Amino acid sequence: NADVLLVHARSQEDAFMKDGHGTRREDVMYNDFVIVGPEADPAGIMGMTSAVDALKKLAEAGQAGQASFISRGDKSGTHTKELAIWKSAEITPEGAWYVSAGQGMGEVLTMANEQQAYTLSDRATYLARTKNGLELKVVVEKDKTLLNPYGVITVNPDKGPQINSELATQFVDWLISVPVQEKIAEFGKADFGQSLFVPDSTPWKAK
């Protein structure tokens, strides 16, 4: 159904390419994930530097009825990252404290805000939502585990006659070009005082 994909779940991207579904993958940009939660921080994880250790402590608080976590539960890149952290923590999150919403990031942040729960968010969506009254605070950040790289993939035209490989290639070339990467570097600064993404394409790094 698509000619080109902008994605952020590297293990799935690599599998997609290995299985022959894509013909070209390029790095585009990155930002990071953050664990956000209520200012009261009932799980006591504010300022922790390890996302894995933070989720272990959060799970303990959840099982004790002191905290809750809302997962996107939608097989998105964010959900994939969340599950990978739980796996590293050797925890299978389940029980009343763990809610699988099956919703997008914005909706999950709203739910977490209303229920004073924790969740994992990409920083860009979190910052955007703070402009709309979101009161959740960043409680865990800047762990290398939380890096969020974005890539772009052209879909293999052999998968169907409807796939426009030529335009897909043009789009990728445009997205990774230095002028567009410069726009990515500036995106968000006017509103948030910081860029929401860091450019990361091969032409950008070679300039």
mmCIF file of C-alpha atoms in Angstrom, residues 2-198:
data_model
loop_
_atom_site.group_PDB
_atom_site.id
_atom_site.type_symbol
_atom_site.label_atom_id
_atom_site.label_comp_id
_atom_site.label_asym_id
_atom_site.label_seq_id
_atom_site.Cartn_x
_atom_site.Cartn_y
_atom_site.Cartn_z
ATOM 1 C CA ALA A 2 3.016 2.335 0.133
ATOM 2 C CA ASP A 3 5.858 3.355 -2.145
ATOM 3 C CA VAL A 4 8.171 4.561 0.603
ATOM 4 C CA LEU A 5 8.285 4.147 4.393
ATOM 5 C CA LEU A 6 9.507 6.518 7.105
ATOM 6 C CA VAL A 7 10.093 4.260 10.080
ATOM 7 C CA HIS A 8 11.721 3.962 13.519
ATOM 8 C CA ALA A 9 11.989 0.316 14.555
ATOM 9 C CA ARG A 10 15.427 -0.742 13.373
ATOM 10 C CA SER A 11 15.151 -4.470 14.075
ATOM 11 C CA GLN A 12 11.961 -4.632 12.020
ATOM 12 C CA GLU A 13 13.509 -2.480 9.294
ATOM 13 C CA ASP A 14 16.471 -4.845 8.993
ATOM 14 C CA ALA A 15 14.136 -7.832 8.795
ATOM 15 C CA PHE A 16 12.019 -6.032 6.164
ATOM 16 C CA MET A 17 15.117 -5.432 4.041
ATOM 17 C CA LYS A 18 16.481 -8.964 4.569
ATOM 18 C CA ASP A 19 13.174 -10.435 3.417
ATOM 19 C CA GLY A 20 13.376 -8.451 0.173
ATOM 20 C CA HIS A 21 10.448 -6.118 0.829
ATOM 21 C CA GLY A 22 12.623 -3.010 0.530
ATOM 22 C CA THR A 23 15.284 -2.040 -1.989
ATOM 23 C CA ARG A 24 17.019 0.844 -0.231
ATOM 24 C CA ARG A 25 17.282 2.079 3.366
ATOM 25 C CA GLU A 26 18.799 5.370 4.461
ATOM 26 C CA ASP A 27 19.323 7.001 7.847
ATOM 27 C CA VAL A 28 17.305 10.223 8.139
ATOM 28 C CA MET A 29 17.397 11.640 11.672
ATOM 29 C CA TYR A 30 17.070 10.725 15.316
ATOM 30 C CA ASN A 31 15.662 11.975 18.560
ATOM 31 C CA ASP A 32 15.022 10.085 21.765
ATOM 32 C CA PHE A 33 12.371 8.449 23.864
ATOM 33 C CA VAL A 34 11.553 9.604 27.380
ATOM 34 C CA ILE A 35 9.674 7.964 30.216
ATOM 35 C CA VAL A 36 7.102 10.438 31.466
ATOM 36 C CA GLY A 37 4.877 10.354 34.509
ATOM 37 C CA PRO A 38 3.047 12.372 37.145
ATOM 38 C CA GLU A 39 4.956 15.024 39.044
ATOM 39 C CA ALA A 40 4.239 13.169 42.306
ATOM 40 C CA ASP A 41 6.253 10.235 40.885
ATOM 41 C CA PRO A 42 4.667 7.440 42.969
ATOM 42 C CA ALA A 43 7.106 4.875 41.546
ATOM 43 C CA GLY A 44 10.094 6.953 42.686
ATOM 44 C CA ILE A 45 11.956 6.767 39.372
ATOM 45 C CA MET A 46 12.544 10.481 38.730
ATOM 46 C CA GLY A 47 16.125 11.107 37.649
ATOM 47 C CA MET A 48 17.111 7.471 37.173
ATOM 48 C CA THR A 49 19.683 7.061 34.407
ATOM 49 C CA SER A 50 18.785 3.499 33.377
ATOM 50 C CA ALA A 51 15.487 2.916 31.591
ATOM 51 C CA VAL A 52 15.704 -0.794 32.383
ATOM 52 C CA ASP A 53 16.164 -0.193 36.113
ATOM 53 C CA ALA A 54 13.399 2.418 36.055
ATOM 54 C CA LEU A 55 10.903 -0.008 34.525
ATOM 55 C CA LYS A 56 11.879 -2.677 37.057
ATOM 56 C CA LYS A 57 11.106 -0.268 39.886
ATOM 57 C CA LEU A 58 7.927 0.917 38.142
ATOM 58 C CA ALA A 59 6.719 -2.675 37.787
ATOM 59 C CA GLU A 60 7.289 -3.259 41.503
ATOM 60 C CA ALA A 61 5.275 -0.129 42.299
ATOM 61 C CA GLY A 62 2.585 -1.238 39.874
ATOM 62 C CA GLN A 63 2.257 -4.670 41.417
ATOM 63 C CA ALA A 64 1.985 -2.997 44.827
ATOM 64 C CA GLY A 65 -0.894 -0.858 43.535
ATOM 65 C CA GLN A 66 1.106 2.358 43.758
ATOM 66 C CA ALA A 67 1.605 3.193 40.064
ATOM 67 C CA SER A 68 0.337 2.362 36.596
ATOM 68 C CA PHE A 69 1.771 2.320 33.081
ATOM 69 C CA ILE A 70 -0.056 2.889 29.812
ATOM 70 C CA SER A 71 1.378 1.176 26.750
ATOM 71 C CA ARG A 72 0.541 2.116 23.184
ATOM 72 C CA GLY A 73 -0.015 -1.571 22.492
ATOM 73 C CA ASP A 74 -0.219 -0.844 18.759
ATOM 74 C CA LYS A 75 2.941 -2.487 17.353
ATOM 75 C CA SER A 76 4.364 0.947 16.508
ATOM 76 C CA GLY A 77 8.053 1.812 16.727
ATOM 77 C CA THR A 78 7.448 3.263 20.177
ATOM 78 C CA HIS A 79 5.643 0.132 21.338
ATOM 79 C CA THR A 80 8.459 -1.995 19.923
ATOM 80 C CA LYS A 81 11.012 0.036 21.884
ATOM 81 C CA GLU A 82 8.953 -0.259 25.073
ATOM 82 C CA LEU A 83 8.711 -4.042 24.734
ATOM 83 C CA ALA A 84 12.459 -4.272 24.144
ATOM 84 C CA ILE A 85 13.123 -2.416 27.400
ATOM 85 C CA TRP A 86 10.755 -4.689 29.328
ATOM 86 C CA LYS A 87 12.531 -7.680 27.798
ATOM 87 C CA SER A 88 15.923 -6.323 28.886
ATOM 88 C CA ALA A 89 14.447 -5.882 32.344
ATOM 89 C CA GLU A 90 13.348 -9.556 32.221
ATOM 90 C CA ILE A 91 9.781 -8.514 32.990
ATOM 91 C CA THR A 92 6.551 -9.511 31.276
ATOM 92 C CA PRO A 93 4.309 -6.545 32.097
ATOM 93 C CA GLU A 94 0.828 -7.691 33.010
ATOM 94 C CA GLY A 95 -1.866 -7.039 35.555
ATOM 95 C CA ALA A 96 -4.232 -4.197 36.349
ATOM 96 C CA TRP A 97 -1.368 -1.684 36.601
ATOM 97 C CA TYR A 98 -0.352 -2.230 32.949
ATOM 98 C CA VAL A 99 -2.824 -0.908 30.385
ATOM 99 C CA SER A 100 -2.466 -1.712 26.671
ATOM 100 C CA ALA A 101 -4.311 1.144 24.982
ATOM 101 C CA GLY A 102 -4.041 0.274 21.296
ATOM 102 C CA GLN A 103 -3.835 4.018 20.600
ATOM 103 C CA GLY A 104 -1.476 6.540 19.060
ATOM 104 C CA MET A 105 1.078 8.517 21.039
ATOM 105 C CA GLY A 106 -1.025 11.627 21.524
ATOM 106 C CA GLU A 107 -4.003 9.660 22.834
ATOM 107 C CA VAL A 108 -1.809 7.633 25.181
ATOM 108 C CA LEU A 109 -0.234 10.780 26.622
ATOM 109 C CA THR A 110 -3.724 12.171 27.234
ATOM 110 C CA MET A 111 -4.765 8.939 28.966
ATOM 111 C CA ALA A 112 -1.631 8.903 31.100
ATOM 112 C CA ASN A 113 -2.204 12.531 32.027
ATOM 113 C CA GLU A 114 -5.804 11.873 33.051
ATOM 114 C CA GLN A 115 -4.931 8.742 35.031
ATOM 115 C CA GLN A 116 -1.664 10.081 36.476
ATOM 116 C CA ALA A 117 0.139 7.135 34.939
ATOM 117 C CA TYR A 118 3.537 6.602 33.339
ATOM 118 C CA THR A 119 4.241 5.954 29.677
ATOM 119 C CA LEU A 120 7.039 5.901 27.094
ATOM 120 C CA SER A 121 6.926 8.706 24.527
ATOM 121 C CA ASP A 122 9.101 10.110 21.792
ATOM 122 C CA ARG A 123 10.323 13.500 22.980
ATOM 123 C CA ALA A 124 8.836 15.411 20.027
ATOM 124 C CA THR A 125 5.251 14.306 20.673
ATOM 125 C CA TYR A 126 5.673 14.872 24.404
ATOM 126 C CA LEU A 127 6.904 18.443 23.873
ATOM 127 C CA ALA A 128 4.134 19.164 21.387
ATOM 128 C CA ARG A 129 1.518 17.972 23.878
ATOM 129 C CA THR A 130 2.877 20.181 26.643
ATOM 130 C CA LYS A 131 1.619 23.074 24.515
ATOM 131 C CA ASN A 132 -1.882 21.625 24.931
ATOM 132 C CA GLY A 133 -1.973 21.307 28.692
ATOM 133 C CA LEU A 134 -0.093 18.048 29.244
ATOM 134 C CA GLU A 135 1.160 18.060 32.826
ATOM 135 C CA LEU A 136 3.252 14.882 32.848
ATOM 136 C CA LYS A 137 6.956 15.326 33.588
ATOM 137 C CA VAL A 138 9.987 13.671 32.036
ATOM 138 C CA VAL A 139 11.190 11.277 34.723
ATOM 139 C CA VAL A 140 13.808 9.233 32.839
ATOM 140 C CA GLU A 141 15.852 10.428 29.860
ATOM 141 C CA LYS A 142 19.219 10.381 28.078
ATOM 142 C CA ASP A 143 19.866 6.673 28.473
ATOM 143 C CA LYS A 144 21.450 5.346 25.259
ATOM 144 C CA THR A 145 18.755 2.666 25.303
ATOM 145 C CA LEU A 146 16.239 5.429 24.579
ATOM 146 C CA LEU A 147 17.808 6.554 21.286
ATOM 147 C CA ASN A 148 15.151 6.809 18.565
ATOM 148 C CA PRO A 149 16.634 6.669 15.033
ATOM 149 C CA TYR A 150 14.456 7.174 11.952
ATOM 150 C CA GLY A 151 15.095 5.590 8.577
ATOM 151 C CA VAL A 152 13.477 5.728 5.156
ATOM 152 C CA ILE A 153 12.928 2.673 2.947
ATOM 153 C CA THR A 154 11.866 2.331 -0.678
ATOM 154 C CA VAL A 155 9.478 -0.568 -1.198
ATOM 155 C CA ASN A 156 10.483 -3.281 -3.658
ATOM 156 C CA PRO A 157 8.555 -2.614 -6.896
ATOM 157 C CA ASP A 158 8.362 -6.381 -7.476
ATOM 158 C CA LYS A 159 5.724 -6.423 -4.699
ATOM 159 C CA GLY A 160 3.091 -4.900 -6.973
ATOM 160 C CA PRO A 161 2.537 -2.884 -10.161
ATOM 161 C CA GLN A 162 1.074 -0.009 -8.130
ATOM 162 C CA ILE A 163 4.413 0.763 -6.454
ATOM 163 C CA ASN A 164 6.026 3.911 -7.884
ATOM 164 C CA SER A 165 9.691 3.160 -7.373
ATOM 165 C CA GLU A 166 10.936 6.186 -9.329
ATOM 166 C CA LEU A 167 9.072 8.723 -7.219
ATOM 167 C CA ALA A 168 9.967 6.839 -4.041
ATOM 168 C CA THR A 169 13.654 7.165 -4.924
ATOM 169 C CA GLN A 170 13.230 10.873 -5.654
ATOM 170 C CA PHE A 171 11.568 11.353 -2.273
ATOM 171 C CA VAL A 172 14.373 9.548 -0.441
ATOM 172 C CA ASP A 173 17.025 11.584 -2.269
ATOM 173 C CA TRP A 174 15.165 14.761 -1.264
ATOM 174 C CA LEU A 175 14.719 13.703 2.369
ATOM 175 C CA ILE A 176 18.388 12.912 2.933
ATOM 176 C CA SER A 177 19.699 15.937 1.008
ATOM 177 C CA VAL A 178 21.628 18.600 2.923
ATOM 178 C CA PRO A 179 19.021 21.379 2.418
ATOM 179 C CA VAL A 180 16.236 19.222 3.875
ATOM 180 C CA GLN A 181 18.494 17.982 6.657
ATOM 181 C CA GLU A 182 19.135 21.632 7.527
ATOM 182 C CA LYS A 183 15.372 22.144 7.820
ATOM 183 C CA ILE A 184 15.168 19.097 10.115
ATOM 184 C CA ALA A 185 17.920 20.606 12.290
ATOM 185 C CA GLU A 186 15.855 23.779 12.755
ATOM 186 C CA PHE A 187 12.463 22.123 13.215
ATOM 187 C CA GLY A 188 10.976 22.900 16.612
ATOM 188 C CA LYS A 189 13.502 25.495 17.761
ATOM 189 C CA ALA A 190 11.104 28.419 17.421
ATOM 190 C CA ASP A 191 8.428 26.713 19.531
ATOM 191 C CA PHE A 192 10.435 24.664 22.014
ATOM 192 C CA GLY A 193 13.881 26.235 22.152
ATOM 193 C CA GLN A 194 15.403 23.019 20.860
ATOM 194 C CA SER A 195 15.309 20.996 17.689
ATOM 195 C CA LEU A 196 12.927 18.050 17.812
ATOM 196 C CA PHE A 197 15.195 15.920 15.615
ATOM 197 C CA VAL A 198 18.898 15.616 14.856
#
